[in-house]
């Protein structure tokens, strides 16, 4: 039986403009590592948090990865526990699914220590308990892609059903992270709880159009559908330069451009051949607001979380 296991879980772009709380894709270019060491009693100790974020709770109940492990121990009635070290590769409050990635890496590492491994849906449920600590609500649009890889739709909360959506091979994602922080709880708190019927119809059509376009390789339908008419207009005030960055991406050939998760990171989908121009345009638009960025151009055919070492 493994005594020490390290797992990696990738960052993710949630919502993807039209699938608030239900759609997301994994971004393999960055992520979190979690190392677990078996403890003889069923408890969770957070030993260290390193990397691009260090100032996170060391109390297991308040730590997203710690809470996910506690949920896993409870669901399996495990007689043993875990001492955990977290290496953060995802910036705090960036909109890149950092809390989800830590929770996912923790449950994937723990799973490699179980006498009988859990299913990925069971791991998803445990990780969702961790995500709720950070965002204040249970949703799986970062957890599912980080765990499964690729573009993922999640239907349901208590009994989640997960579908990996095929993405046309020529579509790539540009991800631009401005050096700002937007806490997810804050970005959720500003959202209206009611939606105009016409916006509901428009957004539903866009989600259906985007998913259909992905299944049928219909780039024109994907481009026409990749527009958020509900959330973006409420959250853009949290991202100085949002309108300029989006306009620059679209002018450079992007199929669509919106907020990654709760922001402030922005993403664009585009043809691979346009990715460099779209990236440069978005970076320049942020820079003209006085905001520096990190940026990535990636395929959407990414892998999900995985064990990277075990002894
Ligand atoms: N769907 C979530 C949101 C992702 O936009 O608030 C961030 O956790």
Short mmCIF file of C-alpha atoms and ligand atoms in Angstrom, two decimals:
data_model
loop_
_atom_site.label_atom_id
_atom_site.label_comp_id
_atom_site.label_asym_id
_atom_site.label_seq_id
_atom_site.Cartn_x
_atom_site.Cartn_y
_atom_site.Cartn_z
CA UNK A 1 0.00 0.00 0.00
CA UNK A 2 1.34 3.48 -0.90
CA UNK A 3 2.57 5.56 2.06
CA UNK A 4 3.48 8.77 0.20
CA UNK A 5 1.73 9.96 -2.98
CA UNK A 6 2.02 13.19 -4.99
CA UNK A 7 -0.66 14.22 -7.48
CA UNK A 8 -0.97 17.10 -9.94
CA UNK A 9 -4.24 18.80 -10.86
CA UNK A 10 -4.45 21.41 -13.64
CA UNK A 11 -5.93 24.89 -13.57
CA UNK A 12 -9.25 25.41 -15.31
CA UNK A 13 -11.39 28.02 -17.05
CA UNK A 14 -14.93 27.83 -15.64
CA UNK A 15 -18.19 29.05 -17.21
CA UNK A 16 -16.61 29.32 -20.72
CA UNK A 17 -18.86 32.39 -21.21
CA UNK A 18 -22.14 30.52 -21.63
CA UNK A 19 -22.16 27.71 -19.05
CA UNK A 20 -22.22 29.45 -15.67
CA UNK A 21 -21.40 26.91 -12.94
CA UNK A 22 -21.73 23.91 -15.31
CA UNK A 23 -19.03 24.14 -18.00
CA UNK A 24 -15.24 24.39 -17.83
CA UNK A 25 -12.00 23.29 -19.49
CA UNK A 26 -8.68 22.21 -18.02
CA UNK A 27 -5.48 24.19 -18.57
CA UNK A 28 -2.53 21.81 -18.24
CA UNK A 29 0.05 24.60 -18.48
CA UNK A 30 -0.24 25.33 -14.77
CA UNK A 31 -1.61 23.58 -11.71
CA UNK A 32 -1.18 22.53 -8.10
CA UNK A 33 0.75 19.58 -6.63
CA UNK A 34 -0.35 17.89 -3.41
CA UNK A 35 1.79 15.38 -1.52
CA UNK A 36 0.11 13.12 1.05
CA UNK A 37 1.75 10.98 3.70
CA UNK A 38 -0.32 8.35 5.46
CA UNK A 39 -1.17 8.98 9.13
CA UNK A 40 -2.24 6.13 11.44
CA UNK A 41 -5.39 7.95 12.64
CA UNK A 42 -8.28 9.37 10.54
CA UNK A 43 -7.35 13.03 10.60
CA UNK A 44 -5.94 15.61 8.17
CA UNK A 45 -2.91 17.78 8.97
CA UNK A 46 -1.79 20.56 6.65
CA UNK A 47 1.99 20.54 7.07
CA UNK A 48 3.06 23.13 4.48
CA UNK A 49 1.77 25.38 1.72
CA UNK A 50 4.37 26.61 -0.78
CA UNK A 51 4.60 28.13 -4.23
CA UNK A 52 2.84 31.14 -5.75
CA UNK A 53 0.39 31.24 -2.79
CA UNK A 54 1.42 30.59 0.81
CA UNK A 55 -1.11 32.49 2.88
CA UNK A 56 -3.87 29.86 3.01
CA UNK A 57 -5.52 28.25 6.07
CA UNK A 58 -3.52 25.48 7.74
CA UNK A 59 -6.62 24.30 9.59
CA UNK A 60 -7.92 21.30 7.60
CA UNK A 61 -11.64 22.24 7.89
CA UNK A 62 -10.94 25.69 6.41
CA UNK A 63 -8.52 24.56 3.69
CA UNK A 64 -10.12 23.47 0.38
CA UNK A 65 -7.85 20.44 -0.01
CA UNK A 66 -8.13 19.61 3.71
CA UNK A 67 -11.93 19.78 3.62
CA UNK A 68 -12.00 17.54 0.54
CA UNK A 69 -9.83 14.94 2.31
CA UNK A 70 -12.06 15.07 5.40
CA UNK A 71 -15.07 14.42 3.14
CA UNK A 72 -13.24 11.49 1.55
CA UNK A 73 -12.28 10.00 4.95
CA UNK A 74 -15.90 10.34 6.10
CA UNK A 75 -17.42 8.86 2.93
CA UNK A 76 -15.19 5.77 3.16
CA UNK A 77 -15.07 5.62 6.98
CA UNK A 78 -11.28 5.35 6.62
CA UNK A 79 -9.26 4.15 9.64
CA UNK A 80 -6.26 6.26 8.55
CA UNK A 81 -5.62 9.89 7.60
CA UNK A 82 -3.22 12.18 5.76
CA UNK A 83 -0.49 14.71 6.34
CA UNK A 84 -0.50 17.12 3.40
CA UNK A 85 1.95 19.46 1.66
CA UNK A 86 0.57 21.74 -1.06
CA UNK A 87 2.65 23.30 -3.85
CA UNK A 88 0.55 26.05 -5.41
CA UNK A 89 1.16 26.78 -9.07
CA UNK A 90 -2.10 28.71 -9.55
CA UNK A 91 -2.30 32.32 -8.33
CA UNK A 92 -4.82 33.21 -5.60
CA UNK A 93 -8.20 34.68 -6.61
CA UNK A 94 -7.17 34.57 -10.28
CA UNK A 95 -10.22 32.86 -11.78
CA UNK A 96 -8.12 29.86 -12.79
CA UNK A 97 -9.62 27.28 -10.44
CA UNK A 98 -6.86 27.25 -7.82
CA UNK A 99 -9.02 26.08 -4.93
CA UNK A 100 -10.54 23.36 -7.11
CA UNK A 101 -7.12 22.15 -8.29
CA UNK A 102 -5.81 21.75 -4.72
CA UNK A 103 -8.93 19.82 -3.72
CA UNK A 104 -8.73 17.62 -6.82
CA UNK A 105 -5.00 16.89 -6.43
CA UNK A 106 -5.63 15.95 -2.78
CA UNK A 107 -8.40 13.44 -3.50
CA UNK A 108 -6.52 11.95 -6.47
CA UNK A 109 -3.44 11.42 -4.26
CA UNK A 110 -5.59 9.95 -1.47
CA UNK A 111 -7.28 7.60 -3.91
CA UNK A 112 -3.89 6.03 -4.70
CA UNK A 113 -3.64 5.06 -1.01
CA UNK A 114 -7.02 3.34 -0.73
CA UNK A 115 -7.30 -0.44 -0.71
CA UNK A 116 -10.26 -0.08 -3.11
CA UNK A 117 -10.07 3.03 -5.33
CA UNK A 118 -13.06 5.35 -5.54
CA UNK A 119 -14.80 6.19 -8.83
CA UNK A 120 -14.08 9.57 -10.39
CA UNK A 121 -17.63 10.69 -9.55
CA UNK A 122 -16.99 9.85 -5.87
CA UNK A 123 -13.74 11.84 -6.03
CA UNK A 124 -15.63 14.70 -7.68
CA UNK A 125 -18.14 14.81 -4.81
CA UNK A 126 -15.40 14.89 -2.15
CA UNK A 127 -13.53 17.64 -4.04
CA UNK A 128 -16.75 19.67 -4.33
CA UNK A 129 -16.96 19.81 -0.53
CA UNK A 130 -13.52 21.43 -0.57
CA UNK A 131 -14.42 23.93 -3.31
CA UNK A 132 -17.42 25.08 -1.24
CA UNK A 133 -15.02 26.31 1.48
CA UNK A 134 -13.47 28.80 -0.96
CA UNK A 135 -16.40 29.94 -3.04
CA UNK A 136 -19.27 29.64 -0.55
CA UNK A 137 -21.29 27.25 -2.72
CA UNK A 138 -20.97 23.80 -4.25
CA UNK A 139 -20.35 23.86 -7.99
CA UNK A 140 -18.22 21.63 -10.19
CA UNK A 141 -17.29 23.72 -13.21
CA UNK A 142 -13.63 23.94 -12.09
CA UNK A 143 -13.50 20.59 -10.27
CA UNK A 144 -14.78 18.46 -13.19
CA UNK A 145 -12.31 19.65 -15.87
CA UNK A 146 -9.42 19.63 -13.40
CA UNK A 147 -10.26 16.01 -12.54
CA UNK A 148 -11.28 14.67 -15.97
CA UNK A 149 -9.39 16.93 -18.42
CA UNK A 150 -10.66 18.65 -21.57
CA UNK A 151 -13.92 20.59 -21.90
CA UNK A 152 -16.40 19.20 -19.40
CA UNK A 153 -20.12 19.69 -18.74
CA UNK A 154 -21.46 18.80 -15.28
CA UNK A 155 -25.18 18.25 -14.78
CA UNK A 156 -26.41 18.04 -11.17
CA UNK A 157 -24.86 18.72 -7.76
CA UNK A 158 -25.90 15.89 -5.42
CA UNK A 159 -25.77 13.33 -8.23
CA UNK A 160 -23.43 14.94 -10.75
CA UNK A 161 -23.26 13.60 -14.28
CA UNK A 162 -20.14 14.53 -16.20
CA UNK A 163 -19.71 14.69 -19.97
CA UNK A 164 -16.44 15.42 -21.76
CA UNK A 165 -17.31 17.49 -24.84
CA UNK A 166 -15.23 16.98 -28.00
CA UNK A 167 -13.64 20.23 -29.18
CA UNK A 168 -12.66 20.83 -32.84
CA UNK A 169 -8.91 20.19 -33.00
CA UNK A 170 -8.07 23.58 -34.52
CA UNK A 171 -9.57 25.50 -31.57
CA UNK A 172 -7.12 26.74 -28.97
CA UNK A 173 -7.55 28.87 -25.88
CA UNK A 174 -5.67 32.05 -24.98
CA UNK A 175 -5.62 32.77 -21.27
CA UNK A 176 -4.46 36.12 -19.91
CA UNK A 177 -4.10 36.62 -16.17
CA UNK A 178 -3.90 40.28 -15.10
CA UNK A 179 -2.00 40.86 -11.88
CA UNK A 180 -5.16 41.62 -9.88
CA UNK A 181 -7.20 39.58 -7.42
CA UNK A 182 -10.97 39.00 -7.42
CA UNK A 183 -12.16 36.73 -4.59
CA UNK A 184 -14.78 34.29 -5.90
CA UNK A 185 -17.13 34.96 -2.97
CA UNK A 186 -17.14 38.67 -3.86
CA UNK A 187 -17.70 37.99 -7.57
CA UNK A 188 -20.66 35.74 -6.71
CA UNK A 189 -22.13 38.13 -4.16
CA UNK A 190 -22.64 40.89 -6.76
CA UNK A 191 -24.73 38.69 -9.08
CA UNK A 192 -28.45 39.34 -9.40
CA UNK A 193 -30.64 36.35 -8.46
CA UNK A 194 -33.15 37.11 -11.21
CA UNK A 195 -32.73 36.95 -14.98
CA UNK A 196 -34.80 38.57 -17.73
CA UNK A 197 -36.70 36.00 -19.75
CA UNK A 198 -35.17 37.26 -23.01
CA UNK A 199 -31.64 36.90 -21.58
CA UNK A 200 -32.48 33.39 -20.37
CA UNK A 201 -33.62 32.42 -23.88
CA UNK A 202 -30.53 34.01 -25.48
CA UNK A 203 -28.08 32.36 -23.06
CA UNK A 204 -29.81 28.96 -23.37
CA UNK A 205 -29.57 29.20 -27.15
CA UNK A 206 -25.89 30.14 -26.88
CA UNK A 207 -25.07 27.19 -24.61
CA UNK A 208 -26.96 24.77 -26.86
CA UNK A 209 -25.35 26.30 -29.96
CA UNK A 210 -21.85 26.12 -28.50
CA UNK A 211 -22.18 22.47 -27.45
CA UNK A 212 -23.79 21.51 -30.77
CA UNK A 213 -21.03 23.37 -32.62
CA UNK A 214 -18.39 21.44 -30.71
CA UNK A 215 -19.98 18.09 -31.56
CA UNK A 216 -20.40 18.96 -35.24
CA UNK A 217 -17.15 20.90 -35.86
CA UNK A 218 -19.24 23.97 -36.74
CA UNK A 219 -16.90 26.91 -36.14
CA UNK A 220 -19.44 29.44 -37.37
CA UNK A 221 -22.01 28.24 -34.81
CA UNK A 222 -19.37 28.23 -32.06
CA UNK A 223 -18.44 31.81 -32.88
CA UNK A 224 -22.08 32.97 -33.00
CA UNK A 225 -22.82 31.25 -29.66
CA UNK A 226 -19.80 32.12 -27.55
CA UNK A 227 -21.32 35.17 -25.87
CA UNK A 228 -22.37 35.58 -22.23
CA UNK A 229 -25.42 37.85 -21.98
CA UNK A 230 -26.06 37.36 -18.23
CA UNK A 231 -22.98 37.19 -16.00
CA UNK A 232 -20.31 39.16 -17.86
CA UNK A 233 -22.16 42.47 -17.84
CA UNK A 234 -22.49 42.26 -14.04
CA UNK A 235 -18.88 41.26 -13.33
CA UNK A 236 -16.91 43.33 -15.83
CA UNK A 237 -16.67 46.22 -13.36
CA UNK A 238 -14.27 44.01 -11.35
CA UNK A 239 -11.80 43.90 -14.28
CA UNK A 240 -10.36 47.29 -15.31
CA UNK A 241 -9.97 47.23 -19.10
CA UNK A 242 -12.41 44.34 -19.62
CA UNK A 243 -14.19 45.93 -22.62
CA UNK A 244 -10.90 46.91 -24.30
CA UNK A 245 -9.36 43.46 -23.82
CA UNK A 246 -12.45 41.71 -25.18
CA UNK A 247 -12.64 44.06 -28.17
CA UNK A 248 -8.93 43.54 -28.91
CA UNK A 249 -9.33 39.75 -28.84
CA UNK A 250 -12.32 39.82 -31.19
CA UNK A 251 -10.59 42.26 -33.56
CA UNK A 252 -7.65 39.84 -33.76
CA UNK A 253 -9.82 36.94 -34.86
CA UNK A 254 -11.01 35.35 -31.60
CA UNK A 255 -14.20 33.29 -31.85
CA UNK A 256 -15.21 34.66 -28.45
CA UNK A 257 -13.68 36.23 -25.34
CA UNK A 258 -14.97 36.40 -21.79
CA UNK A 259 -14.10 36.10 -18.11
CA UNK A 260 -12.39 32.94 -16.85
CA UNK A 261 -14.49 31.73 -13.92
CA UNK A 262 -15.05 34.55 -11.47
CA UNK A 263 -12.16 36.57 -12.98
CA UNK A 264 -10.03 38.59 -13.27
CA UNK A 265 -8.35 36.24 -15.79
CA UNK A 266 -9.84 36.51 -19.27
CA UNK A 267 -9.85 33.83 -21.95
CA UNK A 268 -10.46 33.72 -25.68
CA UNK A 269 -11.13 30.78 -27.97
CA UNK A 270 -9.61 31.04 -31.42
CA UNK A 271 -8.06 29.05 -34.23
CA UNK A 272 -4.58 27.82 -33.37
CA UNK A 273 -3.24 29.96 -36.25
CA UNK A 274 -4.68 33.12 -34.62
CA UNK A 275 -3.58 32.35 -31.05
CA UNK A 276 -0.38 34.45 -31.02
CA UNK A 277 -2.15 37.53 -32.45
CA UNK A 278 -5.08 37.20 -30.04
CA UNK A 279 -2.73 36.74 -27.08
CA UNK A 280 -0.63 39.77 -27.99
CA UNK A 281 -3.71 41.94 -28.52
CA UNK A 282 -5.15 41.00 -25.10
CA UNK A 283 -1.80 41.53 -23.35
CA UNK A 284 -1.36 44.94 -25.02
CA UNK A 285 -4.90 46.00 -24.09
CA UNK A 286 -4.28 45.15 -20.42
CA UNK A 287 -0.91 46.90 -20.57
CA UNK A 288 -2.49 50.08 -21.92
CA UNK A 289 -4.53 50.07 -18.67
CA UNK A 290 -1.27 49.79 -16.71
CA UNK A 291 -1.88 46.11 -15.88
CA UNK A 292 0.82 43.47 -16.38
CA UNK A 293 -0.17 39.88 -17.15
CA UNK A 294 0.81 36.25 -17.41
CA UNK A 295 -0.44 34.48 -20.50
CA UNK A 296 -0.80 31.05 -22.05
CA UNK A 297 -1.99 29.66 -25.39
CA UNK A 298 -3.13 26.06 -25.01
CA UNK A 299 -5.01 23.23 -26.66
CA UNK A 300 -8.36 22.30 -25.14
CA UNK A 301 -7.45 18.63 -25.40
CA UNK A 302 -5.83 18.70 -22.00
CA UNK A 303 -5.31 15.90 -19.51
CA UNK A 304 -6.88 15.88 -16.10
CA UNK A 305 -5.39 15.26 -12.67
CA UNK A 306 -2.86 12.49 -12.23
CA UNK A 307 -0.56 10.81 -9.72
CA UNK A 308 3.02 11.88 -10.42
CA UNK A 309 4.86 9.80 -7.80
CA UNK A 310 4.06 7.15 -5.21
CA UNK A 311 6.07 5.09 -2.74
N1 LIG B 1 -18.74 29.31 -11.85
C1 LIG B 1 -18.02 29.94 -10.80
C2 LIG B 1 -18.29 31.43 -10.82
C3 LIG B 1 -16.55 29.69 -10.99
O1 LIG B 1 -18.23 32.00 -11.91
O2 LIG B 1 -18.57 32.01 -9.78
C4 LIG B 1 -15.70 30.25 -9.90
O3 LIG B 1 -15.63 29.40 -8.82
#
